[in-house]
Coordinates of C-alpha atoms and ligand atoms in Angstrom, one line a residue:
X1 CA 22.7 -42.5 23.6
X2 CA 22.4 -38.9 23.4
X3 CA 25.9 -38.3 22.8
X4 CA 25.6 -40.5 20.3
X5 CA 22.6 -38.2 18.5
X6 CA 24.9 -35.5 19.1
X7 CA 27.7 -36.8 17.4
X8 CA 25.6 -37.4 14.5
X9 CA 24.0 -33.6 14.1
X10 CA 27.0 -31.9 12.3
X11 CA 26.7 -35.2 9.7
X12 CA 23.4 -34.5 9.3
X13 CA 23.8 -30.4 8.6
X14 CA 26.6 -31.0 6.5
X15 CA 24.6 -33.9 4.3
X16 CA 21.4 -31.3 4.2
X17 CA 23.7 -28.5 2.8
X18 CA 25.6 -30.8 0.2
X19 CA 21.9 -31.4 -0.9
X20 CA 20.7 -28.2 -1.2
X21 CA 23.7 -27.3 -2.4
X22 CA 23.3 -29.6 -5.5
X23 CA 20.1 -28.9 -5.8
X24 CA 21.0 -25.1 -6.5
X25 CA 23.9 -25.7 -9.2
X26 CA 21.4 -28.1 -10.5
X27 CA 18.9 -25.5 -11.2
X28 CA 21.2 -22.7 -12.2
X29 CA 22.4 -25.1 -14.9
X30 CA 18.7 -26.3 -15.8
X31 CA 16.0 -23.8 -15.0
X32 CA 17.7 -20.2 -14.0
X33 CA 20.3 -20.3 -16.5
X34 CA 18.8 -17.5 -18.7
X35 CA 18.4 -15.1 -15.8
X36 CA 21.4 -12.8 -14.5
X37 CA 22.3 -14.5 -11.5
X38 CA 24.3 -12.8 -8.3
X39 CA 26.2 -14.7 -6.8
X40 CA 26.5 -15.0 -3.4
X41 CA 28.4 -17.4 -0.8
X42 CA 27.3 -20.8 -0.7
X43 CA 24.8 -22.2 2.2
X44 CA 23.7 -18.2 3.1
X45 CA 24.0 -17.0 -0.5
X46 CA 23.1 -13.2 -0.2
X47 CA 22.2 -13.5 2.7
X48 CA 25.5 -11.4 4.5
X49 CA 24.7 -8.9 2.0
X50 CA 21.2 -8.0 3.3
X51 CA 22.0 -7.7 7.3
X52 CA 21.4 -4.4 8.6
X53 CA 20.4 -2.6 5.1
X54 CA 17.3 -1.2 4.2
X55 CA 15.2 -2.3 1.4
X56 CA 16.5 0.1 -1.1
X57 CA 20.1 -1.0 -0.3
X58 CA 19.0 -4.9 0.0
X59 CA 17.5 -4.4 -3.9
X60 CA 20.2 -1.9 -5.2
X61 CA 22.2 -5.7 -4.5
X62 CA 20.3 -6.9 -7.7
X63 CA 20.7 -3.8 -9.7
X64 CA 22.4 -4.4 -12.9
X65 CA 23.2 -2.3 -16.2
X66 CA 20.0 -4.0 -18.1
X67 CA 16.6 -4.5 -16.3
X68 CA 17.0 -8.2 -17.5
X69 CA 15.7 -10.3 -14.7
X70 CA 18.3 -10.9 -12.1
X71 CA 18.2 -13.5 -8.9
X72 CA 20.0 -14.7 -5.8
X73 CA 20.0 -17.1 -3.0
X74 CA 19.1 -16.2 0.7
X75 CA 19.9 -20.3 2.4
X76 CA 17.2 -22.0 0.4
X77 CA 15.1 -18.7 -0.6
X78 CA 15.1 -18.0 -4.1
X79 CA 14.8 -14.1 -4.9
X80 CA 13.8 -12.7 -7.8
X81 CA 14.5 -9.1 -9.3
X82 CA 11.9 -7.7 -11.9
X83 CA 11.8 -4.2 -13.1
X84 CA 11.1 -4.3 -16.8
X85 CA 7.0 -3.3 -18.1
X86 CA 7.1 -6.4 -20.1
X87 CA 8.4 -8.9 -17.2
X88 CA 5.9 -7.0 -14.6
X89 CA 3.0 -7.6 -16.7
X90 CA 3.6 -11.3 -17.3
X91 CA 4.2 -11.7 -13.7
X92 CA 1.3 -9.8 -12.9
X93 CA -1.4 -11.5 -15.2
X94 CA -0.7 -14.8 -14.4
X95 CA -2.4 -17.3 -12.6
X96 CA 1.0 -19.1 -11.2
X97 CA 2.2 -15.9 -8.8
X98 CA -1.3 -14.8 -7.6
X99 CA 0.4 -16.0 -4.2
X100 CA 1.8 -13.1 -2.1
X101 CA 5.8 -13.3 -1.1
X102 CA 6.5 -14.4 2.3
X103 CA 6.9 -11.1 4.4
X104 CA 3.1 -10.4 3.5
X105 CA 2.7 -12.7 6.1
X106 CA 4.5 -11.0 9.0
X107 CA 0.6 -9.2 9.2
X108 CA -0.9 -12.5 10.6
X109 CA -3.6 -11.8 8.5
X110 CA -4.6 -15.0 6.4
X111 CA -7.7 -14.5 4.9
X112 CA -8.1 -10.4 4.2
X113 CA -7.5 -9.4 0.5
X114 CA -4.2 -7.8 1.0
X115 CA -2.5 -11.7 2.1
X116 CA -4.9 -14.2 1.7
X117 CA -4.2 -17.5 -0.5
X118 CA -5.3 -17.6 -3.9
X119 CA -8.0 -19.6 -3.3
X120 CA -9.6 -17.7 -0.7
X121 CA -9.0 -14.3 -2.2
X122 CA -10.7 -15.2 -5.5
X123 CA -14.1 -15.7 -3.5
X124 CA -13.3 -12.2 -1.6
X125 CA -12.3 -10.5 -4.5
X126 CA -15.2 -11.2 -6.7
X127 CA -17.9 -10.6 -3.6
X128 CA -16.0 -7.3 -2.2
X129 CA -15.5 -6.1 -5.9
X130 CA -19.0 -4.1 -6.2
X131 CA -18.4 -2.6 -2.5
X132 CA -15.7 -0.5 -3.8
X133 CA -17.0 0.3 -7.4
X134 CA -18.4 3.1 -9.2
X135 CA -21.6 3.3 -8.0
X136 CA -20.5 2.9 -4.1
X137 CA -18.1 5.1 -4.0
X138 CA -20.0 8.2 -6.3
X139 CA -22.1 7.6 -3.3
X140 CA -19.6 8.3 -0.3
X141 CA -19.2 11.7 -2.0
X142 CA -21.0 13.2 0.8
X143 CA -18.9 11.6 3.6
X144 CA -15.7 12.8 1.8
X145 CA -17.2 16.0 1.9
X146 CA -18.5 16.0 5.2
X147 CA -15.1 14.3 6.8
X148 CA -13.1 17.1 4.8
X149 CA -14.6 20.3 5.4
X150 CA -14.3 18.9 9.3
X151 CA -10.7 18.1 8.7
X152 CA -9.9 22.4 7.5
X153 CA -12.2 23.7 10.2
X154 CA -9.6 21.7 12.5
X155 CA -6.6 22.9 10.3
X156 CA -7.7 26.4 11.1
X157 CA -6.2 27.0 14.4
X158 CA -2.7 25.6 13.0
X159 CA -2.7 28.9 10.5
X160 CA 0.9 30.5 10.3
X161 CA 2.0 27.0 11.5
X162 CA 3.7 24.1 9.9
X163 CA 1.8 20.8 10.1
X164 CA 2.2 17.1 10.3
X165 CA 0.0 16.8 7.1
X166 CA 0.7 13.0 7.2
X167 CA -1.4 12.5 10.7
X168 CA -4.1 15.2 9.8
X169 CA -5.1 13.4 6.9
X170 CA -4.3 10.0 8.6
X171 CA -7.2 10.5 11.3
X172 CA -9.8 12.2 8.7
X173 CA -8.8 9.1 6.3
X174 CA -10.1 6.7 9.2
X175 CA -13.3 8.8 9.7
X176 CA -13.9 8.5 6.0
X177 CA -13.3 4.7 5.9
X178 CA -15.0 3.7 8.6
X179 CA -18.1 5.7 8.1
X180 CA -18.3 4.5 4.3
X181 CA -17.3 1.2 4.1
X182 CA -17.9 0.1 7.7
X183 CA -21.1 3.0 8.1
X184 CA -19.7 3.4 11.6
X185 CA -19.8 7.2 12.3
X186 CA -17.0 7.3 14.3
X187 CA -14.8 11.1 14.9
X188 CA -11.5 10.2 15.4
X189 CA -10.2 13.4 14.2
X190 CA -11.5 14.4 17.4
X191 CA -10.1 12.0 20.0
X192 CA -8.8 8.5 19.3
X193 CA -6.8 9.0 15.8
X194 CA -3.7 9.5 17.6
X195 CA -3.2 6.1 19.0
X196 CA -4.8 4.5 16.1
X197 CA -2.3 6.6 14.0
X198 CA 1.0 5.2 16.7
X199 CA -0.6 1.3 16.3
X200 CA -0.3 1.2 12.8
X201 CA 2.9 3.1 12.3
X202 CA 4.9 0.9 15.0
X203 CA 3.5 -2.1 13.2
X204 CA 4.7 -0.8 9.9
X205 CA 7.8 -0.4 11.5
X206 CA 7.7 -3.8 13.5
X207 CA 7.4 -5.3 9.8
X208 CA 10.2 -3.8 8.4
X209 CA 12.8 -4.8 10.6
X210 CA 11.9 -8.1 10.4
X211 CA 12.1 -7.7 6.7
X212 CA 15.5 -6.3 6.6
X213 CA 16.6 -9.4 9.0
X214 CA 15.8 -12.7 7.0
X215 CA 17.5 -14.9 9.5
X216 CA 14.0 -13.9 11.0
X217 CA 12.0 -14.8 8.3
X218 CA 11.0 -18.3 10.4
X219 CA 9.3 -18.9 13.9
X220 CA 12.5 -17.9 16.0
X221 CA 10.6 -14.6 15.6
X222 CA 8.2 -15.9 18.1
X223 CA 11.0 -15.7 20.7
X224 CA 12.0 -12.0 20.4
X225 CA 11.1 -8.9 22.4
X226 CA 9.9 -7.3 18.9
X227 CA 7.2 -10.1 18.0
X228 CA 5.6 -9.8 21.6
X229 CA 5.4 -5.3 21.0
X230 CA 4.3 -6.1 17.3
X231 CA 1.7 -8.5 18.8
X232 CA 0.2 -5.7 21.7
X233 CA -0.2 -3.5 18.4
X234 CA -2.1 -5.9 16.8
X235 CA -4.0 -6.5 19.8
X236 CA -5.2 -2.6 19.8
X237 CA -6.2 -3.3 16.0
X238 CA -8.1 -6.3 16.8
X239 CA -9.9 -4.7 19.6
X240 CA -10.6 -1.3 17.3
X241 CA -12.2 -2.9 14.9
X242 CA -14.1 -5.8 17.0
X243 CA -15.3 -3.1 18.2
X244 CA -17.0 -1.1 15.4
X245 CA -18.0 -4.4 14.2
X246 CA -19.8 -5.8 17.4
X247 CA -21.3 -1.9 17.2
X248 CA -22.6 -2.7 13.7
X249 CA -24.3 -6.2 14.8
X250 CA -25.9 -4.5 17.6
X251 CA -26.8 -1.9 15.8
X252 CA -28.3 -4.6 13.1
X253 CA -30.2 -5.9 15.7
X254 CA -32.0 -2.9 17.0
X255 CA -33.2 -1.8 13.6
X256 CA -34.6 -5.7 12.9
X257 CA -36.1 -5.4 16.2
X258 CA -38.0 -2.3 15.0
X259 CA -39.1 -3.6 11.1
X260 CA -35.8 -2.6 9.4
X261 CA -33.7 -5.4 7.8
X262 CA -31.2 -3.2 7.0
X263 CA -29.0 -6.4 5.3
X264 CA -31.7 -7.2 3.1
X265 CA -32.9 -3.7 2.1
X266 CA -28.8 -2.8 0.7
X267 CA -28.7 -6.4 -0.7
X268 CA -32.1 -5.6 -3.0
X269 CA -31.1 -2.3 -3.7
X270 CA -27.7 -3.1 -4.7
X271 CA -25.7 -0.7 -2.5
X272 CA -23.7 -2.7 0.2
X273 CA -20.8 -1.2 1.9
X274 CA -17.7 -3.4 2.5
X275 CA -18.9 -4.1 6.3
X276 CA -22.7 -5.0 5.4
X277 CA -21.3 -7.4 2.5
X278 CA -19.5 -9.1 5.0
X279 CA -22.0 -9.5 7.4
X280 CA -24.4 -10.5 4.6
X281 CA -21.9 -13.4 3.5
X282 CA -21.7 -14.6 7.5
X283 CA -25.5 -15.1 7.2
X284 CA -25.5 -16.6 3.9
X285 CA -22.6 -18.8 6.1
X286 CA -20.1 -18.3 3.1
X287 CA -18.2 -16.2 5.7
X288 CA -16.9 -17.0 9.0
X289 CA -16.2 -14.5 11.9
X290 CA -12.7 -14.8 11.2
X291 CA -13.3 -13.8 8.0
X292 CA -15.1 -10.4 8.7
X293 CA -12.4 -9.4 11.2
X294 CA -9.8 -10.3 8.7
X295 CA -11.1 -7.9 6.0
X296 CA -12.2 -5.0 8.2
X297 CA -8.5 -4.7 9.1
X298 CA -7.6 -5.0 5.8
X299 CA -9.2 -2.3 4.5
X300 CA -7.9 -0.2 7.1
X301 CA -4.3 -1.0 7.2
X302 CA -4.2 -0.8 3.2
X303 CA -6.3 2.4 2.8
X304 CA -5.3 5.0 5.7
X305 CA -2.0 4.9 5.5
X306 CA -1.1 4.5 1.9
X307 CA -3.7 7.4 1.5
X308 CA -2.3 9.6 4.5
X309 CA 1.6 9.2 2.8
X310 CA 0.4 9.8 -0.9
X311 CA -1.6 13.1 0.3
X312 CA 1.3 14.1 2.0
X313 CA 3.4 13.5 -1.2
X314 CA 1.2 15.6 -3.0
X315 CA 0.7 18.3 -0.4
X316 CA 4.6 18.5 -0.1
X317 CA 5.6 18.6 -4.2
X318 CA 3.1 21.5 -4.5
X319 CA 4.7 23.2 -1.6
X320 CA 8.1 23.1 -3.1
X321 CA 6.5 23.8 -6.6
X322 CA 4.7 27.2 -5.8
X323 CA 4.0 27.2 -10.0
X324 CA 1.7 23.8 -10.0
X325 CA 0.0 24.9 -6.7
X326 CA -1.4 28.2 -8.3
X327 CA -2.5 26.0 -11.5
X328 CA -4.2 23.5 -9.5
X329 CA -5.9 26.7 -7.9
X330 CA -6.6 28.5 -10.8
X331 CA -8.2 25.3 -11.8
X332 CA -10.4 25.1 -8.8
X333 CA -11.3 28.8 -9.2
X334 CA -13.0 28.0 -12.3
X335 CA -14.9 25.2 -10.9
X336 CA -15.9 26.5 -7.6
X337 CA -17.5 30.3 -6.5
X338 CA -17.2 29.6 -2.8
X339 CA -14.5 28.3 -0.8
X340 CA -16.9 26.1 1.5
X341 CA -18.6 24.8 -1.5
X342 CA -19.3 21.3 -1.3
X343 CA -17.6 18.7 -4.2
X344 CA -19.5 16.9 -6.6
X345 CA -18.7 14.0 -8.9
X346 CA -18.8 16.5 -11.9
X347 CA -16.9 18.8 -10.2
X348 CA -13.7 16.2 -9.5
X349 CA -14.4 15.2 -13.6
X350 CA -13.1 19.2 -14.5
X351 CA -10.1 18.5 -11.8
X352 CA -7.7 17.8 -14.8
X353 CA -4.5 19.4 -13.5
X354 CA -5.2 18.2 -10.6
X355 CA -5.1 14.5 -12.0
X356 CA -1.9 15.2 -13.8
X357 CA -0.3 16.1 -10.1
X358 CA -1.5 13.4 -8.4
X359 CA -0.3 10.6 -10.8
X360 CA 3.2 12.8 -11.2
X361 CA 3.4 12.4 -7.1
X362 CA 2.5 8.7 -7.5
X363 CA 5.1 8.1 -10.3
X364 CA 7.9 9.7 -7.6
X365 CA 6.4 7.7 -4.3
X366 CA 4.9 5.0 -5.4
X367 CA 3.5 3.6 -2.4
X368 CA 4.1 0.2 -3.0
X369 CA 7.8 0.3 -4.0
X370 CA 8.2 -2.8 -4.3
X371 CA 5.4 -5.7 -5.2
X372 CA 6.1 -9.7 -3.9
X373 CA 4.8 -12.8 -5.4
X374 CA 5.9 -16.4 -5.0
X375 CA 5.6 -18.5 -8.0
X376 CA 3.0 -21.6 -7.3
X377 CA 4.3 -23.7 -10.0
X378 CA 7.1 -23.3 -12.7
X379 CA 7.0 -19.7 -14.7
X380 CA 8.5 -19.8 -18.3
X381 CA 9.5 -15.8 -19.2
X382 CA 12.2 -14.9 -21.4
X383 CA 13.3 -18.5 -22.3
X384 CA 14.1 -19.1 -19.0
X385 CA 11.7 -21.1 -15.9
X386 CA 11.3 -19.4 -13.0
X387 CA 10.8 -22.4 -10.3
X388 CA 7.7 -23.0 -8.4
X389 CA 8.4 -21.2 -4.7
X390 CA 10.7 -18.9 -6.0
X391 CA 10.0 -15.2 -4.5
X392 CA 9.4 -12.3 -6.8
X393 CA 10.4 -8.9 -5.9
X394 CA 8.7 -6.1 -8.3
X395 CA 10.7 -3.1 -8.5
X396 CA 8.4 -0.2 -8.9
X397 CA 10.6 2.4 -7.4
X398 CA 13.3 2.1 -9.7
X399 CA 10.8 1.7 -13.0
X400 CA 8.9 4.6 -11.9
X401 CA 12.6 6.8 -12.0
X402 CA 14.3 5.2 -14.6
X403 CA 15.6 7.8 -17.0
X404 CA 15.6 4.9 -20.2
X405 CA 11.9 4.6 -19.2
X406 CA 10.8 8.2 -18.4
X407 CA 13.6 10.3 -20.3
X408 CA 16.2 12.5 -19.0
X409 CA 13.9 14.1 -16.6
X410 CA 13.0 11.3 -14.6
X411 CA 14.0 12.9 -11.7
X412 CA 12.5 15.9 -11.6
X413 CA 8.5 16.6 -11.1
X414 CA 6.8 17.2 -14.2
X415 CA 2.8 16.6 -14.4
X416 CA 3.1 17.3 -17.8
X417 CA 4.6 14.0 -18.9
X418 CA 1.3 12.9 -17.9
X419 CA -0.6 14.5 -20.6
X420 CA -2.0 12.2 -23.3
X421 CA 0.3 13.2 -26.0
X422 CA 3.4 12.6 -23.8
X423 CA 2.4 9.1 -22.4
X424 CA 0.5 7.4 -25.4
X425 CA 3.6 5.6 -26.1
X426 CA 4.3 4.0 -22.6
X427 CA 3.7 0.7 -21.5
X428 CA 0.9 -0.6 -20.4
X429 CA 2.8 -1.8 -17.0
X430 CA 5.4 0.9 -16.6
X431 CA 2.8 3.3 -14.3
X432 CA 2.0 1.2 -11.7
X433 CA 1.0 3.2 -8.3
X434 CA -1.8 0.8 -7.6
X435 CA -0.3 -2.3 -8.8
X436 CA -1.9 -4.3 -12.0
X437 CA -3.7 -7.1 -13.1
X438 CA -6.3 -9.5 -10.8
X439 CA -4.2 -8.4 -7.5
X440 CA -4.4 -4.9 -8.1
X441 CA -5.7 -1.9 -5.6
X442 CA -9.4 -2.7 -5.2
X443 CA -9.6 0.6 -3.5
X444 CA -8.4 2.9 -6.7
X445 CA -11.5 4.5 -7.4
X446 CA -12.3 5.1 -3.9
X447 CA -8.7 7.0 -3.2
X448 CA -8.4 8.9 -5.7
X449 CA -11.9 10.6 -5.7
X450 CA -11.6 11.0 -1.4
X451 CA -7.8 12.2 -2.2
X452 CA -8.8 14.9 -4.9
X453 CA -11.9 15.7 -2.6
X454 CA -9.7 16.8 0.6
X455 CA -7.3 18.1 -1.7
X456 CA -10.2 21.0 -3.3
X457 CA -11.0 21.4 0.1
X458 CA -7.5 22.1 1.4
X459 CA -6.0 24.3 -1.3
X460 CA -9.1 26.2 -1.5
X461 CA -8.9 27.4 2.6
X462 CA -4.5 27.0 2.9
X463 CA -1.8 28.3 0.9
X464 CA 1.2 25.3 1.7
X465 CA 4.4 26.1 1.8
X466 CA 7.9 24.3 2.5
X467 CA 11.6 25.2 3.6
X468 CA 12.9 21.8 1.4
X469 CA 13.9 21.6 -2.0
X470 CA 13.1 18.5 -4.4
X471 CA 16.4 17.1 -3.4
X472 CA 15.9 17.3 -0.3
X473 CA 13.1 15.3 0.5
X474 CA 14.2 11.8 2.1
X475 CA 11.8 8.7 0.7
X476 CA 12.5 5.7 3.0
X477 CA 11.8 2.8 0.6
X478 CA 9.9 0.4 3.1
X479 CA 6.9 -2.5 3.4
X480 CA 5.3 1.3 2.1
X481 CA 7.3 3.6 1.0
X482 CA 7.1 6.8 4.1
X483 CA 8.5 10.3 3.4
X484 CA 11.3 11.3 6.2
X485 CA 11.2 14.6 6.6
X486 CA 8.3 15.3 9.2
X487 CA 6.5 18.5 9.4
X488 CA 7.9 19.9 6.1
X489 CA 4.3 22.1 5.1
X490 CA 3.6 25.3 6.7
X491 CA -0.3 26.7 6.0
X492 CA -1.4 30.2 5.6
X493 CA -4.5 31.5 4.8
X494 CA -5.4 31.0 1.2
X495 CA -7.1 34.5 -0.6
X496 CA -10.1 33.0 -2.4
Ligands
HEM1 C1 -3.5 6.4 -2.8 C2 -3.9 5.4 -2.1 C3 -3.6 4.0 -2.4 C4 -2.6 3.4 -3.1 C5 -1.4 4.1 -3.8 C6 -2.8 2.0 -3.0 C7 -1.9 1.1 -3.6 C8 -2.1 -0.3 -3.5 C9 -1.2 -1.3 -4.1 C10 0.1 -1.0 -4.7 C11 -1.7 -2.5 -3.8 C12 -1.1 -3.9 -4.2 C13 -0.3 -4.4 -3.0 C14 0.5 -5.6 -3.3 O1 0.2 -6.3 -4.2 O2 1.5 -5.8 -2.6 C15 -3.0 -2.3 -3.1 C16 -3.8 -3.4 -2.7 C17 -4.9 -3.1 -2.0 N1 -5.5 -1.9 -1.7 FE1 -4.8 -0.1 -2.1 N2 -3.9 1.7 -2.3 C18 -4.5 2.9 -2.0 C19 -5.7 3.1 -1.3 C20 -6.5 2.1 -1.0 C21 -7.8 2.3 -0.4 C22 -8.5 3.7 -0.2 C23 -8.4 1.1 -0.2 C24 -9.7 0.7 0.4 C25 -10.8 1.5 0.4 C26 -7.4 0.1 -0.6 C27 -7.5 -1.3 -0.4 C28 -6.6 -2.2 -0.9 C29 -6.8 -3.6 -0.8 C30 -8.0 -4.3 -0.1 C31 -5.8 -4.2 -1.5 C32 -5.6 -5.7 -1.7 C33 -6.3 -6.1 -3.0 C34 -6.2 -7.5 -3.4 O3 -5.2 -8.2 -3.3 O4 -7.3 -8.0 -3.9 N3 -6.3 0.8 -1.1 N4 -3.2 -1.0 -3.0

């Protein structure tokens, strides 16, 4: 009997690939015949092709002469090249590839903003959407300011040294997140930012091998040694922010215990941080536990990191590019008389050079470098039908350097293509650092007035400087896109 089953089993594998085999010529004949198609071998397709490269050599597989859209096979998975303004928009405003790719799934997380289904992440999105708006975040301005000045008094005794800028603004990014949108007033620049810091870089890293190792792309990931290290990591998460949030409910409690319904005061007056929304939702019982937890790591994996590495982008170009440091110094010497002199938000509105550097940095690392979707039901673009479950890999590195989108100087760092009269003609969708359309970053306002907060604070105290030239610098393209070269800025004492 079971010899006989076995005898059956190769029959079986060969009758599933015929099928899918089929099925793909059928489709490549039907619905994919007006994309650029790469072939591949049949039953693995491309998939040969990705083993053992990183994400920047897996996509450079669907690089072609034209940006035209471009696919290939991995077994049954369907990938999708886009890096054209006009293809990125249309993939990014519509309705059918709200749906995150699969490896947005290797974070376990299924109903925070970043991964959650459709569905679900309309209801989040529209409820979270005021937490992180205008009037919330002009509010955190004295947090930023606060978390900031703390972060240079600490930077002091590094003078004369060079610095891991990435991990400095790392911990004073989780002191600022977790005291504005969670109101916990926690100091990790003091004590606990460094193992924070190692969870969420091995899990980065955790992530991106499994990426770069399809085959893995199923539950036979639950069997390796990797899965049970990326699950302890996930573990310290859980238990970090479990933590600040049973320290919120408790804290809750004790002011409703003396008169103070703290939920109900923000909810009148219109001012609930992310954390108090939540909670607010979980007694309105439109929320579950699962759900709180969910979002409160979501916030923190997608705004400490991303924040940390884009500083550090910054920190670094104007350390190689001595010229665009003393003009974003200049500019703060005309706004501010004293070094220690708090921010304000009209203050970071005369920061105009200092805008022009930061989007210049994002243009060269954008963090997101590349942007999945999966189609949830056929996508017509271009007179061709990309099919329902198909995965969509947005190319935001290579649009952001393209020379036929950006000119001959796409390569070098120039804020000044940045100015109105240089960029009036781009497309709406070729600048994309915090994505575009409904998915986008709900967190842009937030970042960029915290980043050019720490920044004022920073250049005003330290003079940065760097061994490496532009060339140098080594971008690894990954889930986020990490600078290689560690330790590259060296501070001295800026005179003011
Ligand atoms: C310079 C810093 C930042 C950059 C460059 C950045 C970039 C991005 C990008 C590219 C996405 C889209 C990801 C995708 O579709 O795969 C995204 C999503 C997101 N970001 Fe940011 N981000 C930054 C800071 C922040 C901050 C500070 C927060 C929170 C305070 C935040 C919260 C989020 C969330 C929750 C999402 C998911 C949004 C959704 O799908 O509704 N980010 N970010």
């Amino acid at each position: 009997m079971i010899g006989d089953i076995l005898c059956t089993i190769p029959f079986f594998i060969l009758f599933v690939t015929i099928i899918i085999e089929c099925w793909k010529v059928y489709l490549n004949f039907t619905k994919l015949k007006a994309f650029h198609h790469i072939e591949g071998w049949p039953i693995i397709g491309n998939g040969l092709h990705l083993i053992g490269k990183n994400n920047e050599q897996i996509f450079e597989t669907f690089v072609t002469e034209t940006e035209e859209i471009s696919y290939t096979w991995v077994g049954p998975i369907r990938l999708f090249h886009v890096a054209r303004p006009e293809d990125v928009q249309a993939i990014l405003t519509s309705e059918k590839c709200l749906k995150k790719a699969i490896p947005y799934g290797f974070l376990y997380n299924r109903t925070g903003l970043l991964t959650a289904e459709p569905s679900t992440w309309k209801v989040h999105r529209r409820a979270l959407n005021p937490t992180l708006g205008p009037k919330m975040v002009n509010s955190f301005v004295p947090i930023f300011n606060e978390k900031f000045q703390k972060m240079v008094n600490l930077m002091e005794r590094q003078i004369g040294n060079n610095v891991d800028m990435h991990q400095i603004i790392f911990r004073a990014s989780v002191d600022t997140i977790t005291s504005a949108s969670f109101g916990v007033n926690w100091t990790m620049q003091n004590r606990r930012g460094d193992e924070l810091h190692r969870w969420l870089i091995d899990l980065n890293d955790n992530i991106q091998k499994r990426i770069q190792r399809v085959w893995l792309w199923n539950p036979i990931y639950y069997l390796t040694q990797d899965y049970k290290i990326e699950m302890s990591n996930f573990q310290a998460v859980y238990r970090f922010t479990r933590t600040a949030l049973e320290n919120k409910r408790m804290n809750l409690a004790e002011k409703l215990e003396h008169g103070e319904d703290e939920l109900a005061i923000t909810k009148e007056n219109n001012n609930q941080n992310y954390l108090q929304k939540c909670l607010q939702l979980e007694l309105e019982q439109k929320f579950t536990d699962q759900n709180i937890c969910d979002e409160m790591e979501t916030i923190l994996i997608a705004s400490v990191d991303t924040s940390a590495t884009v500083f550090y982008g910054i920190t670094l170009m104007l350390a190689i590019h001595q010229e665009y440091q003393e003009r974003v110094v200049d500019e703060m010497r005309e706004i501010f008389i004293d070094v220690n002199e708090p921010v304000t938000n009209d203050h970071l509105s005369r920061m105009t050079f200092l805008d022009l550097v930061i989007k210049e940095t994002m243009r060269y690392f954008p963090i997101g470098p590349f942007l999945g979707r999966e189609c949830t039901a056929d996508f017509e673009i271009n007179g061709g039908v990309i099919p329902k479950g198909s995965q969509i890999f947005i190319n935001v590195l290579r649009m952001h350097r393209n020379p036929k989108f950006f000119g001959e100087n796409a390569l070098e760092f120039y804020p000044e293509r940045f100015l109105p009269e240089n960029c009036a003609d781009w497309h709406p969708y070729l600048f994309i650092p915090f994505s575009a359309g409904a998915r986008n970053c709900i967190g842009v306002r937030y970042a960029w007035t915290s980043m050019k907060i720490a920044l004022s604070h920073i250049l005003r105290r330290f003079k940065l400087t760097t061994h490496l030239k532009l060339h140098e610098v080594i971008i690894k393209p990954e889930l986020l896109l990490k600078i290689g070269n560690k330790n590259a800025i060296r501070i001295e004492r800026r005179k003011w």
